[in-house]
Amino acid sequence: MSISAMLLFLLFGLVVFDADLAMHKKLEVKSLLELANHDATFAVNQALKTEGIIDLNLDEAMDRFERRMEENGGYSRQGALLQPSRESVTSDPLSFTYYYIDFQHWQRDVSFSLRYDEDQVHNLQLIHAEHGDIMRPEGGYVEVEITTEDGEILQLSPKRMVGPSLVVVAYVDEQPFTPLLSGHAFPVVSVEELKW
């Protein structure tokens, strides 16, 4: 077998390994995000609950989210970034943003438009959130669209709400495993209803 053929097989092996690694990271980050967001949605405002009003205590929810991301994934929050530790599944920070959809809006579709720009302080910015006009008794859909710094538009699969929900969107943008390959860049979304 010639050296060029061996190099070709080696490159093919690297591509397969890199694709497998990217899929593993995506599934792991999605799982971490969903677990942390699930815990965050237990932060119901207890003072209002005694009056029959169910609402999220957003500060407590984000404290719970941060704690769970650190316990499960080794990430610590610094502003709008989740900084990885040496044990984390990603080596570069995760950009993230969150949005609470309350009792008045969960039965309407909500469309989020975000922009990711690696060079900004807040890499992942919410440009606007648009609530639909139609009431869906079974719950509205959350639609997320992210425009990358290259102008590419990424649309995530719609997720249905079954009650007031906390939406967390994260964007992974990592350096490549080897300079011969492209980096791993992908968005992840979690929609969790309040646990009341």
Tab-separated table of C-alpha atoms in Angstrom:
chain	number	residue	atom	x	y	z
A	1	MET	CA	0.000	0.000	0.000
A	2	SER	CA	1.398	3.387	-0.955
A	3	ILE	CA	2.002	6.205	1.514
A	4	SER	CA	-0.640	8.385	-0.160
A	5	ALA	CA	-3.234	5.604	0.246
A	6	MET	CA	-2.296	5.204	3.922
A	7	LEU	CA	-2.585	8.954	4.456
A	8	LEU	CA	-5.983	8.914	2.756
A	9	PHE	CA	-7.197	6.124	5.088
A	10	LEU	CA	-5.772	7.993	8.062
A	11	LEU	CA	-7.564	11.188	7.031
A	12	PHE	CA	-10.796	9.245	6.506
A	13	GLY	CA	-10.404	7.730	9.977
A	14	LEU	CA	-9.899	11.203	11.478
A	15	VAL	CA	-13.044	12.490	9.755
A	16	VAL	CA	-15.105	9.556	11.084
A	17	PHE	CA	-13.653	9.990	14.593
A	18	ASP	CA	-14.308	13.753	14.489
A	19	ALA	CA	-17.925	13.275	13.370
A	20	ASP	CA	-18.467	10.759	16.181
A	21	LEU	CA	-16.878	13.145	18.687
A	22	ALA	CA	-19.107	16.030	17.520
A	23	MET	CA	-22.247	13.880	17.902
A	24	HIS	CA	-21.161	12.780	21.372
A	25	LYS	CA	-20.590	16.399	22.430
A	26	LYS	CA	-23.944	17.502	21.060
A	27	LEU	CA	-25.824	14.775	22.932
A	28	GLU	CA	-23.878	15.420	26.150
A	29	VAL	CA	-24.406	19.202	26.053
A	30	LYS	CA	-28.116	18.703	25.306
A	31	SER	CA	-28.438	16.327	28.250
A	32	LEU	CA	-26.575	18.699	30.592
A	33	LEU	CA	-28.713	21.638	29.473
A	34	GLU	CA	-31.960	19.721	29.950
A	35	LEU	CA	-30.980	18.459	33.411
A	36	ALA	CA	-29.939	21.935	34.555
A	37	ASN	CA	-33.042	23.568	33.096
A	38	HIS	CA	-35.266	20.895	34.668
A	39	ASP	CA	-33.806	21.736	38.087
A	40	ALA	CA	-34.169	25.471	37.410
A	41	THR	CA	-37.912	25.168	36.820
A	42	PHE	CA	-38.520	24.118	40.439
A	43	ALA	CA	-37.779	27.733	41.454
A	44	VAL	CA	-41.415	28.765	41.784
A	45	ASN	CA	-42.040	32.008	43.659
A	46	GLN	CA	-43.362	30.651	46.977
A	47	ALA	CA	-44.816	33.971	48.211
A	48	LEU	CA	-46.978	34.274	45.099
A	49	LYS	CA	-47.855	30.564	45.186
A	50	THR	CA	-49.580	31.027	48.571
A	51	GLU	CA	-51.806	33.589	46.826
A	52	GLY	CA	-52.623	31.144	44.038
A	53	ILE	CA	-50.251	32.723	41.497
A	54	ILE	CA	-47.690	30.456	39.904
A	55	ASP	CA	-44.646	32.313	38.627
A	56	LEU	CA	-40.931	31.647	38.250
A	57	ASN	CA	-38.355	33.232	40.538
A	58	LEU	CA	-35.863	33.866	37.733
A	59	ASP	CA	-32.868	34.687	39.967
A	60	GLU	CA	-33.296	31.471	41.951
A	61	ALA	CA	-33.901	29.525	38.726
A	62	MET	CA	-30.611	30.687	37.227
A	63	ASP	CA	-28.778	29.942	40.488
A	64	ARG	CA	-30.149	26.400	40.315
A	65	PHE	CA	-29.239	26.168	36.620
A	66	GLU	CA	-25.645	27.287	37.297
A	67	ARG	CA	-25.239	24.896	40.214
A	68	ARG	CA	-26.489	21.917	38.206
A	69	MET	CA	-24.282	22.753	35.197
A	70	GLU	CA	-21.292	22.838	37.537
A	71	GLU	CA	-22.214	19.642	39.399
A	72	ASN	CA	-23.058	17.601	36.297
A	73	GLY	CA	-20.737	19.051	33.672
A	74	GLY	CA	-18.018	21.041	35.422
A	75	TYR	CA	-19.169	24.366	33.887
A	76	SER	CA	-19.067	27.632	35.821
A	77	ARG	CA	-21.051	30.679	34.751
A	78	GLN	CA	-19.260	33.882	33.832
A	79	GLY	CA	-21.815	36.347	32.490
A	80	ALA	CA	-23.393	34.890	29.350
A	81	LEU	CA	-20.807	32.118	29.092
A	82	LEU	CA	-20.454	28.709	30.694
A	83	GLN	CA	-16.727	28.148	31.211
A	84	PRO	CA	-15.643	24.508	30.998
A	85	SER	CA	-13.340	22.740	33.435
A	86	ARG	CA	-10.841	20.074	32.456
A	87	GLU	CA	-13.565	17.453	33.036
A	88	SER	CA	-16.167	19.151	30.797
A	89	VAL	CA	-17.273	17.646	27.499
A	90	THR	CA	-16.323	20.816	25.594
A	91	SER	CA	-13.027	22.636	25.813
A	92	ASP	CA	-14.288	26.081	24.757
A	93	PRO	CA	-16.959	28.119	26.606
A	94	LEU	CA	-20.650	27.659	25.855
A	95	SER	CA	-22.592	30.808	24.972
A	96	PHE	CA	-26.129	30.733	26.316
A	97	THR	CA	-29.249	32.786	26.828
A	98	TYR	CA	-32.595	32.149	28.535
A	99	TYR	CA	-36.184	33.357	28.342
A	100	TYR	CA	-39.184	32.727	30.590
A	101	ILE	CA	-42.608	32.175	29.005
A	102	ASP	CA	-45.303	32.807	31.638
A	103	PHE	CA	-48.917	31.689	32.158
A	104	GLN	CA	-50.253	34.376	29.832
A	105	HIS	CA	-48.173	33.264	26.862
A	106	TRP	CA	-47.473	29.506	26.989
A	107	GLN	CA	-50.482	28.645	24.812
A	108	ARG	CA	-49.185	30.838	21.983
A	109	ASP	CA	-46.339	30.041	19.605
A	110	VAL	CA	-43.125	31.919	20.372
A	111	SER	CA	-40.457	32.538	17.734
A	112	PHE	CA	-36.976	33.487	18.873
A	113	SER	CA	-34.463	35.143	16.617
A	114	LEU	CA	-30.886	35.032	17.942
A	115	ARG	CA	-27.509	36.051	16.594
A	116	TYR	CA	-24.211	34.354	17.337
A	117	ASP	CA	-21.051	36.421	16.949
A	118	GLU	CA	-17.835	35.006	18.350
A	119	ASP	CA	-16.245	38.452	18.749
A	120	GLN	CA	-18.992	40.000	20.903
A	121	VAL	CA	-18.986	40.070	24.710
A	122	HIS	CA	-22.375	38.353	24.698
A	123	ASN	CA	-21.778	35.911	21.852
A	124	LEU	CA	-25.374	34.693	21.682
A	125	GLN	CA	-27.831	37.587	21.639
A	126	LEU	CA	-31.601	37.492	21.587
A	127	ILE	CA	-32.618	39.841	18.757
A	128	HIS	CA	-36.355	39.463	19.315
A	129	ALA	CA	-39.061	37.154	20.622
A	130	GLU	CA	-42.367	37.181	18.787
A	131	HIS	CA	-45.534	35.772	20.341
A	132	GLY	CA	-48.197	34.390	17.993
A	133	ASP	CA	-51.842	35.470	18.012
A	134	ILE	CA	-53.473	32.025	17.981
A	135	MET	CA	-54.230	30.332	21.313
A	136	ARG	CA	-53.457	26.601	21.384
A	137	PRO	CA	-55.109	24.926	24.404
A	138	GLU	CA	-52.580	22.060	24.164
A	139	GLY	CA	-49.657	24.519	24.267
A	140	GLY	CA	-47.776	26.652	21.779
A	141	TYR	CA	-44.576	25.854	19.948
A	142	VAL	CA	-41.161	27.342	20.619
A	143	GLU	CA	-39.233	28.018	17.422
A	144	VAL	CA	-35.573	29.077	17.524
A	145	GLU	CA	-33.602	30.589	14.664
A	146	ILE	CA	-29.931	31.528	15.028
A	147	THR	CA	-27.975	33.593	12.533
A	148	THR	CA	-24.246	32.884	12.688
A	149	GLU	CA	-21.520	35.449	12.117
A	150	ASP	CA	-21.150	34.066	8.575
A	151	GLY	CA	-24.832	34.782	7.867
A	152	GLU	CA	-25.852	31.115	8.010
A	153	ILE	CA	-29.350	30.625	9.446
A	154	LEU	CA	-29.804	27.644	11.759
A	155	GLN	CA	-33.335	26.549	12.619
A	156	LEU	CA	-33.941	24.156	15.483
A	157	SER	CA	-36.861	21.737	15.549
A	158	PRO	CA	-39.958	23.294	17.171
A	159	LYS	CA	-40.714	22.226	20.733
A	160	ARG	CA	-44.182	22.232	22.271
A	161	MET	CA	-44.842	23.816	25.652
A	162	VAL	CA	-47.152	22.081	28.117
A	163	GLY	CA	-47.222	24.971	30.581
A	164	PRO	CA	-45.263	28.087	31.544
A	165	SER	CA	-41.711	27.318	30.445
A	166	LEU	CA	-38.093	28.315	30.808
A	167	VAL	CA	-36.273	28.245	27.470
A	168	VAL	CA	-32.474	27.945	27.454
A	169	VAL	CA	-30.477	28.106	24.223
A	170	ALA	CA	-26.756	27.311	24.122
A	171	TYR	CA	-24.289	27.502	21.253
A	172	VAL	CA	-21.189	25.326	21.063
A	173	ASP	CA	-18.326	26.753	18.991
A	174	GLU	CA	-15.144	24.742	19.492
A	175	GLN	CA	-11.732	24.657	17.926
A	176	PRO	CA	-11.117	21.616	15.705
A	177	PHE	CA	-9.687	18.378	17.051
A	178	THR	CA	-6.896	18.730	14.471
A	179	PRO	CA	-6.103	21.668	12.144
A	180	LEU	CA	-7.012	19.464	9.159
A	181	LEU	CA	-10.687	19.459	10.204
A	182	SER	CA	-13.337	22.070	10.894
A	183	GLY	CA	-14.417	22.887	14.455
A	184	HIS	CA	-17.615	21.782	16.161
A	185	ALA	CA	-20.337	24.446	16.061
A	186	PHE	CA	-23.983	23.720	16.861
A	187	PRO	CA	-26.928	25.106	18.861
A	188	VAL	CA	-28.885	23.253	21.543
A	189	VAL	CA	-32.244	24.234	23.082
A	190	SER	CA	-34.085	23.098	26.202
A	191	VAL	CA	-37.740	23.916	26.947
A	192	GLU	CA	-38.890	22.915	30.449
A	193	GLU	CA	-42.221	23.683	32.082
A	194	LEU	CA	-42.525	24.997	35.657
A	195	LYS	CA	-42.658	22.283	38.299
A	196	TRP	CA	-45.534	23.492	40.441
